[in-house]
Short mmCIF file of C-alpha atoms (C1' of nucleotides) in Angstrom, two decimals:
data_model
loop_
_atom_site.label_atom_id
_atom_site.label_comp_id
_atom_site.label_asym_id
_atom_site.label_seq_id
_atom_site.Cartn_x
_atom_site.Cartn_y
_atom_site.Cartn_z
CA MET A 1 -0.05 -0.19 -0.16
CA SER A 2 1.16 3.57 -0.74
CA VAL A 3 2.15 5.84 2.17
CA PHE A 4 -0.02 8.61 1.54
CA PHE A 5 -1.17 9.23 -1.76
CA SER A 6 -2.64 6.54 -3.99
CA ARG A 7 -0.08 4.50 -6.48
CA GLN A 8 -1.90 6.15 -9.28
CA CYS A 9 -1.40 9.48 -7.52
CA GLU A 10 2.27 9.07 -7.24
CA TYR A 11 2.92 8.45 -10.83
CA ALA A 12 0.46 11.38 -11.96
CA ILE A 13 2.80 13.37 -9.86
CA GLN A 14 6.06 12.07 -11.37
CA SER A 15 4.93 11.87 -14.74
CA VAL A 16 3.56 15.64 -14.72
CA ILE A 17 6.61 16.84 -13.31
CA TYR A 18 8.52 14.85 -16.12
CA LEU A 19 6.07 16.50 -18.83
CA ALA A 20 6.96 20.00 -16.95
CA GLN A 21 10.57 19.32 -18.13
CA LYS A 22 9.86 19.35 -21.77
CA LYS A 23 9.54 22.67 -24.09
CA GLN A 24 5.98 24.32 -23.85
CA GLY A 25 3.63 22.68 -26.03
CA GLU A 26 5.97 19.65 -26.83
CA MET A 27 4.35 16.02 -27.28
CA THR A 28 5.23 13.11 -25.28
CA THR A 29 4.10 9.58 -25.47
CA ILE A 30 3.16 7.20 -22.65
CA LYS A 31 5.68 4.92 -23.84
CA GLU A 32 8.72 7.34 -23.34
CA ILE A 33 7.60 8.25 -19.90
CA SER A 34 6.68 4.88 -18.62
CA GLY A 35 10.21 3.77 -19.74
CA HIS A 36 12.12 6.49 -18.02
CA LEU A 37 10.17 6.67 -14.95
CA GLY A 38 9.51 2.94 -14.75
CA ILE A 39 5.62 2.98 -14.68
CA PRO A 40 3.52 -0.15 -15.99
CA PHE A 41 2.66 1.36 -19.59
CA HIS A 42 -1.17 0.76 -19.52
CA PHE A 43 -1.63 1.88 -15.92
CA LEU A 44 -0.10 5.21 -17.02
CA GLY A 45 -2.38 5.52 -19.93
CA LYS A 46 -5.47 5.21 -17.44
CA ILE A 47 -4.09 7.76 -15.27
CA PHE A 48 -3.33 10.17 -17.89
CA GLN A 49 -7.08 9.79 -19.21
CA LYS A 50 -8.33 11.04 -15.86
CA LEU A 51 -5.84 14.06 -16.23
CA SER A 52 -6.81 14.87 -19.41
CA ARG A 53 -10.46 14.68 -18.45
CA LYS A 54 -9.94 16.96 -15.63
CA GLY A 55 -8.21 19.51 -18.03
CA ILE A 56 -4.55 19.23 -16.85
CA LEU A 57 -3.18 17.32 -19.84
CA HIS A 58 -4.27 17.77 -23.56
CA SER A 59 -3.89 14.60 -25.87
CA MET A 60 -3.57 13.78 -29.35
CA LYS A 61 -3.85 10.35 -31.06
CA GLY A 62 -2.34 8.86 -34.25
CA VAL A 63 1.20 8.62 -35.34
CA SER A 64 2.88 11.39 -34.03
CA GLY A 65 0.42 12.06 -30.92
CA GLY A 66 1.09 12.49 -27.40
CA PHE A 67 0.41 14.14 -24.29
CA TRP A 68 1.31 17.71 -23.38
CA LEU A 69 0.55 20.15 -20.33
CA ALA A 70 -2.83 21.70 -20.73
CA LYS A 71 -1.51 25.04 -18.91
CA PRO A 72 1.85 26.67 -18.79
CA ALA A 73 3.87 24.26 -15.77
CA SER A 74 3.91 27.17 -13.59
CA ASP A 75 0.02 27.43 -13.42
CA ILE A 76 -0.31 23.87 -12.21
CA VAL A 77 0.10 23.15 -8.59
CA LEU A 78 0.42 19.63 -6.87
CA MET A 79 -3.15 20.03 -5.52
CA ASP A 80 -4.58 20.06 -8.76
CA ILE A 81 -3.18 16.52 -9.71
CA ILE A 82 -4.12 15.11 -6.22
CA GLU A 83 -7.68 16.42 -6.70
CA ALA A 84 -7.76 14.99 -10.27
CA ILE A 85 -6.80 11.32 -9.06
CA ASP A 86 -7.58 11.03 -5.46
CA GLY A 87 -10.46 13.67 -4.93
CA HIS A 88 -11.26 15.55 -2.02
CA GLU A 89 -11.69 12.57 0.04
CA ILE A 90 -8.45 12.85 1.87
CA VAL A 91 -8.76 16.58 2.44
CA ASP A 92 -11.58 16.05 4.71
CA SER A 93 -12.14 12.66 6.54
CA CYS A 94 -11.57 11.95 9.74
CA VAL A 95 -8.36 10.13 10.51
CA LEU A 96 -9.48 8.16 12.76
CA GLY A 97 -12.53 6.78 10.86
CA TYR A 98 -15.09 8.02 13.18
CA PRO A 99 -18.16 9.11 10.87
CA GLU A 100 -19.33 11.76 13.58
CA CYS A 101 -16.03 13.59 13.67
CA SER A 102 -16.44 17.24 12.85
CA THR A 103 -15.28 20.59 13.93
CA THR A 104 -17.84 20.67 16.69
CA GLU A 105 -17.19 16.99 17.77
CA PRO A 106 -13.76 16.35 17.26
CA CYS A 107 -12.08 13.01 17.49
CA PRO A 108 -9.30 12.76 19.87
CA LEU A 109 -6.86 13.48 17.05
CA HIS A 110 -8.77 15.82 15.33
CA ASN A 111 -6.55 18.79 15.92
CA GLU A 112 -3.43 17.18 15.67
CA TRP A 113 -4.38 15.97 12.27
CA LYS A 114 -5.68 19.14 11.01
CA LEU A 115 -2.62 20.95 12.26
CA SER A 116 -0.31 18.62 10.06
CA LYS A 117 -2.80 18.33 7.56
CA ASP A 118 -3.17 22.09 6.74
CA GLN A 119 0.42 22.57 6.79
CA PHE A 120 1.05 19.79 4.19
CA PHE A 121 -1.62 20.56 2.01
CA GLY A 122 -0.69 24.29 2.40
CA ALA A 123 2.74 23.37 1.06
CA LEU A 124 0.84 21.21 -1.85
CA MET A 125 -1.43 24.35 -2.79
CA LYS A 126 1.78 26.36 -3.20
CA LYS A 127 4.16 24.16 -5.05
CA ASN A 128 3.98 24.27 -8.85
CA VAL A 129 5.19 21.83 -11.49
CA LEU A 130 7.61 24.01 -12.98
CA ASP A 131 9.42 24.85 -9.48
CA MET A 132 9.58 21.14 -8.90
CA SER A 133 10.78 20.07 -12.28
CA LYS A 134 13.80 22.67 -11.65
CA GLU A 135 14.51 21.37 -8.31
CA ILE A 136 14.62 17.97 -9.63
CA LYS A 137 17.08 18.95 -12.61
CA LYS A 138 19.41 20.67 -9.96
CA GLY A 139 19.36 17.74 -7.60
CA GLY A 140 20.37 15.53 -10.47
CA TYR A 141 18.67 12.45 -10.25
CA LEU A 142 15.70 11.18 -12.16
CA VAL A 143 16.25 13.59 -15.06
CA PRO A 144 14.96 12.17 -18.27
CA MET B 1 -9.10 3.63 0.40
CA SER B 2 -8.08 4.85 3.74
CA VAL B 3 -7.09 8.20 4.00
CA PHE B 4 -4.08 7.72 6.31
CA PHE B 5 -3.88 4.62 8.46
CA SER B 6 -5.24 1.29 6.78
CA ARG B 7 -8.90 0.42 7.73
CA GLN B 8 -7.60 -2.04 10.18
CA CYS B 9 -5.53 0.29 12.13
CA GLU B 10 -8.59 2.42 12.27
CA TYR B 11 -10.46 0.02 13.86
CA ALA B 12 -7.87 -1.05 16.16
CA ILE B 13 -7.42 2.37 17.44
CA GLN B 14 -11.07 2.89 18.04
CA SER B 15 -11.56 -0.45 19.67
CA VAL B 16 -8.48 -0.15 22.19
CA ILE B 17 -9.95 3.51 23.23
CA TYR B 18 -13.19 1.92 23.86
CA LEU B 19 -11.39 -1.08 26.01
CA ALA B 20 -9.62 1.71 27.77
CA GLN B 21 -12.98 3.14 29.14
CA LYS B 22 -13.91 0.02 30.64
CA LYS B 23 -12.55 -0.56 34.42
CA GLN B 24 -8.87 -1.81 34.74
CA GLY B 25 -8.85 -5.71 34.05
CA GLU B 26 -12.47 -6.18 33.10
CA MET B 27 -12.74 -8.38 30.13
CA THR B 28 -14.71 -7.36 27.12
CA THR B 29 -16.21 -9.25 24.00
CA ILE B 30 -15.48 -8.89 20.29
CA LYS B 31 -19.39 -9.08 20.08
CA GLU B 32 -19.98 -6.43 22.26
CA ILE B 33 -17.13 -3.94 20.58
CA SER B 34 -18.23 -4.79 17.19
CA GLY B 35 -21.81 -4.01 18.01
CA HIS B 36 -21.03 -0.71 19.49
CA LEU B 37 -18.40 0.34 17.28
CA GLY B 38 -20.08 -0.90 13.73
CA ILE B 39 -16.85 -3.17 13.03
CA PRO B 40 -17.27 -6.28 11.15
CA PHE B 41 -17.11 -9.23 13.59
CA HIS B 42 -14.40 -11.55 12.31
CA PHE B 43 -12.26 -8.81 11.01
CA LEU B 44 -12.29 -7.58 14.44
CA GLY B 45 -11.25 -10.89 15.65
CA LYS B 46 -8.42 -10.85 13.12
CA ILE B 47 -7.02 -7.65 14.30
CA PHE B 48 -7.12 -8.33 18.12
CA GLN B 49 -5.42 -11.37 17.42
CA LYS B 50 -2.51 -8.98 16.12
CA LEU B 51 -3.04 -6.66 18.96
CA SER B 52 -2.51 -9.82 21.14
CA ARG B 53 0.67 -11.17 19.85
CA LYS B 54 2.15 -7.98 19.88
CA GLY B 55 1.28 -7.51 23.49
CA ILE B 56 -1.19 -4.95 23.57
CA LEU B 57 -4.01 -7.18 24.59
CA HIS B 58 -4.37 -9.85 26.57
CA SER B 59 -7.37 -12.48 25.92
CA MET B 60 -9.07 -15.48 27.59
CA LYS B 61 -11.44 -18.02 25.96
CA GLY B 62 -14.50 -19.77 27.40
CA VAL B 63 -17.73 -18.69 28.51
CA SER B 64 -16.74 -15.61 30.34
CA GLY B 65 -13.59 -14.83 28.35
CA GLY B 66 -12.93 -11.84 26.30
CA PHE B 67 -10.26 -9.16 25.84
CA TRP B 68 -8.69 -6.63 28.08
CA LEU B 69 -5.26 -3.98 27.92
CA ALA B 70 -2.10 -5.67 28.64
CA LYS B 71 -0.98 -2.43 30.27
CA PRO B 72 -2.47 0.57 31.71
CA ALA B 73 -3.94 2.83 29.64
CA SER B 74 -1.88 5.62 30.26
CA ASP B 75 0.97 3.62 29.10
CA ILE B 76 -0.11 2.68 25.70
CA VAL B 77 0.41 5.07 23.26
CA LEU B 78 -1.16 5.38 19.77
CA MET B 79 2.13 4.79 18.02
CA ASP B 80 2.16 1.57 19.78
CA ILE B 81 -0.85 0.46 18.02
CA ILE B 82 0.24 1.97 14.54
CA GLU B 83 3.11 -0.39 14.66
CA ALA B 84 1.40 -3.22 15.44
CA ILE B 85 -0.83 -2.91 12.78
CA ASP B 86 0.65 -1.12 9.95
CA GLY B 87 4.32 -1.71 10.88
CA HIS B 88 7.19 1.33 10.28
CA GLU B 89 6.39 1.78 6.50
CA ILE B 90 4.51 4.90 7.01
CA VAL B 91 7.11 6.42 8.92
CA ASP B 92 10.57 6.42 6.41
CA SER B 93 9.38 6.09 2.98
CA CYS B 94 9.05 8.78 0.11
CA VAL B 95 5.58 10.79 -0.26
CA LEU B 96 6.03 10.57 -3.93
CA GLY B 97 7.43 7.24 -4.12
CA TYR B 98 10.91 8.05 -5.70
CA PRO B 99 12.80 5.24 -4.71
CA GLU B 100 16.01 7.19 -4.51
CA CYS B 101 14.55 9.80 -2.22
CA SER B 102 16.72 10.47 0.77
CA THR B 103 17.94 13.28 3.07
CA THR B 104 21.09 13.82 0.70
CA GLU B 105 18.91 13.43 -2.48
CA PRO B 106 15.40 14.74 -1.41
CA CYS B 107 12.38 14.80 -3.56
CA PRO B 108 10.77 18.28 -4.37
CA LEU B 109 8.24 17.44 -1.38
CA HIS B 110 10.66 15.89 0.94
CA ASN B 111 10.79 18.51 3.61
CA GLU B 112 7.64 19.71 3.54
CA TRP B 113 6.34 16.34 4.13
CA LYS B 114 8.83 15.67 6.92
CA LEU B 115 7.85 18.62 8.69
CA SER B 116 4.40 17.63 8.76
CA LYS B 117 5.26 13.90 9.37
CA ASP B 118 7.58 14.52 12.55
CA GLN B 119 4.76 16.96 13.68
CA PHE B 120 2.11 14.30 13.47
CA PHE B 121 4.15 11.29 14.55
CA GLY B 122 5.34 13.39 17.74
CA ALA B 123 1.62 13.65 18.32
CA LEU B 124 1.10 10.00 17.84
CA MET B 125 3.99 9.28 20.51
CA LYS B 126 2.87 11.36 23.26
CA LYS B 127 -1.10 10.55 22.74
CA ASN B 128 -2.07 7.99 25.13
CA VAL B 129 -4.90 5.81 25.43
CA LEU B 130 -6.15 7.12 28.67
CA ASP B 131 -6.53 10.68 27.64
CA MET B 132 -8.22 9.82 24.34
CA SER B 133 -10.76 7.78 26.21
CA LYS B 134 -11.13 10.84 28.40
CA GLU B 135 -11.78 13.37 25.54
CA ILE B 136 -14.29 11.07 23.73
CA LYS B 137 -16.31 10.67 27.02
CA LYS B 138 -16.15 14.47 27.45
CA GLY B 139 -17.24 14.98 23.88
CA GLY B 140 -20.41 13.08 24.53
CA TYR B 141 -20.31 11.04 21.36
CA LEU B 142 -19.23 7.26 20.90
CA VAL B 143 -19.67 6.15 24.40
CA PRO B 144 -20.82 2.62 24.95
"C1'" DC C 1 -3.95 0.89 -45.91
"C1'" DA C 2 0.04 0.33 -42.62
"C1'" DA C 3 2.11 1.98 -38.80
"C1'" DC C 4 1.51 4.07 -34.27
"C1'" DA C 5 -0.59 6.31 -30.21
"C1'" DA C 6 -4.41 7.42 -27.25
"C1'" DT C 7 -9.01 4.84 -25.53
"C1'" DC C 8 -11.92 1.81 -23.39
"C1'" DA C 9 -13.04 -2.82 -21.45
"C1'" DG C 10 -12.38 -6.11 -18.82
"C1'" DA C 11 -8.63 -9.09 -16.41
"C1'" DC C 12 -6.18 -9.81 -12.28
"C1'" DA C 13 -4.16 -9.08 -7.60
"C1'" DA C 14 -4.48 -7.66 -2.81
"C1'" DA C 15 -7.21 -6.01 0.63
"C1'" DA C 16 -11.45 -6.28 3.39
"C1'" DT C 17 -15.12 -8.70 4.75
"C1'" DG C 18 -17.56 -13.11 5.64
"C1'" DC C 19 -18.09 -17.99 7.08
"C1'" DT C 20 -16.75 -22.39 9.47
"C1'" DC C 21 -14.65 -25.22 12.40
"C1'" DT C 22 -11.66 -26.03 16.31
"C1'" DT C 23 -9.83 -25.13 20.90
"C1'" DG C 24 -10.07 -23.71 25.58
"C1'" DA C 25 -12.44 -22.27 29.87
"C1'" DA C 26 -16.96 -22.19 32.91
"C1'" DG C 27 -21.09 -23.61 34.63
"C1'" DC C 28 -24.12 -27.52 35.35
"C1'" DC C 29 -25.70 -31.90 36.73
"C1'" DA C 30 -25.87 -36.55 37.81
"C1'" DT D 1 -14.82 -35.92 40.21
"C1'" DG D 2 -16.09 -36.46 35.35
"C1'" DG D 3 -18.81 -35.65 31.32
"C1'" DC D 4 -21.74 -32.24 29.09
"C1'" DT D 5 -23.20 -28.15 27.69
"C1'" DT D 6 -22.71 -23.60 26.06
"C1'" DC D 7 -19.93 -19.41 25.08
"C1'" DA D 8 -15.68 -16.84 23.39
"C1'" DA D 9 -11.41 -16.78 21.23
"C1'" DG D 10 -8.33 -18.70 17.40
"C1'" DA D 11 -7.54 -20.44 12.81
"C1'" DG D 12 -8.17 -21.26 7.90
"C1'" DC D 13 -10.53 -20.65 4.06
"C1'" DA D 14 -14.24 -18.40 0.90
"C1'" DT D 15 -16.27 -14.04 -1.17
"C1'" DT D 16 -16.73 -9.37 -1.82
"C1'" DT D 17 -14.83 -5.23 -2.96
"C1'" DT D 18 -11.25 -2.08 -4.32
"C1'" DG D 19 -7.12 -0.83 -6.74
"C1'" DT D 20 -3.94 -2.34 -10.45
"C1'" DC D 21 -2.38 -4.01 -14.49
"C1'" DT D 22 -3.38 -5.59 -19.84
"C1'" DG D 23 -5.38 -6.95 -24.49
"C1'" DA D 24 -8.56 -5.42 -27.95
"C1'" DT D 25 -10.12 -0.88 -30.23
"C1'" DT D 26 -10.77 3.47 -32.44
"C1'" DG D 27 -8.36 7.67 -34.27
"C1'" DT D 28 -4.67 9.94 -36.90
"C1'" DT D 29 -0.85 10.63 -39.96
"C1'" DG D 30 1.81 9.65 -44.09
#
DNA sequence: CAACAATCAGACAAAATGCTCTTGAAGCCA
DNA sequence: TGGCTTCAAGAGCATTTTGTCTGATTGTTG
């Protein structure tokens, strides 16, 4: 099991970062990405379909087809990808699984969780894909 | 899919808190707990077996048998339950799933994640089951 | 029409849940 | 005491659900 994000979500993030390292508007195939990042080919296809439907990627079929970012990389923020794949569930459900848990009737971990969660999701909403792709380049690993 | 802990872990925590609300040494059956907390009977049985083997619960078979806390509730901390069920994996793997991610070669989210994670796990290591059971009683919900 | 790439539906695997039988403890009753 | 009944945990396997992965199809270019 994945740690925090689903496997799909991890792959989605990695792949969008990969796309952000390309020139704007340049087209890239699933084959290339799955090869470089070690993601199962067809599974990535399914993930990219979701991202397309949510307006994060554009796609084109055919011999010279592929995927590209629908917006400038600096306008795509990590939270966009996570919502597209995993939805809102992570953000607003009780960490202990109590169905009644809420601000007015908090579970014993509610406040601690909210603190850490808000901090982390805050970072996710600020972090854009362009910056992340640069950091990876600088770090020198996982560059295609 | 679960939010942060596995379903098993959620159930384990809820149940141990439930047990902490009983008198010390008092025995409680799976039937009672699964009924009150809405947890599938046999699934809870399996979870309690794990907790018994890890030394968090004691059990007794037979007509007046059941489970009880192996230690005073104030000595059981949330992290104990989580380790018993989900293991250490959550604590030290990369949130983006990059296999090479480490302190020396951090992924673009490494520091943000570490900050939130350390904060939250810090709380989990401080939070004991007795306090939590009291908070729930005070909150007035989920009391058996 | 041939080659290639996305798309879609369905197969497979793992986790969660449910079922059934076994084992052990307590109470009852000759 | 010794066997019988009852109740609860323990253990293994069956089923359902969810998440992951694959094979067949459709669209595009030359």
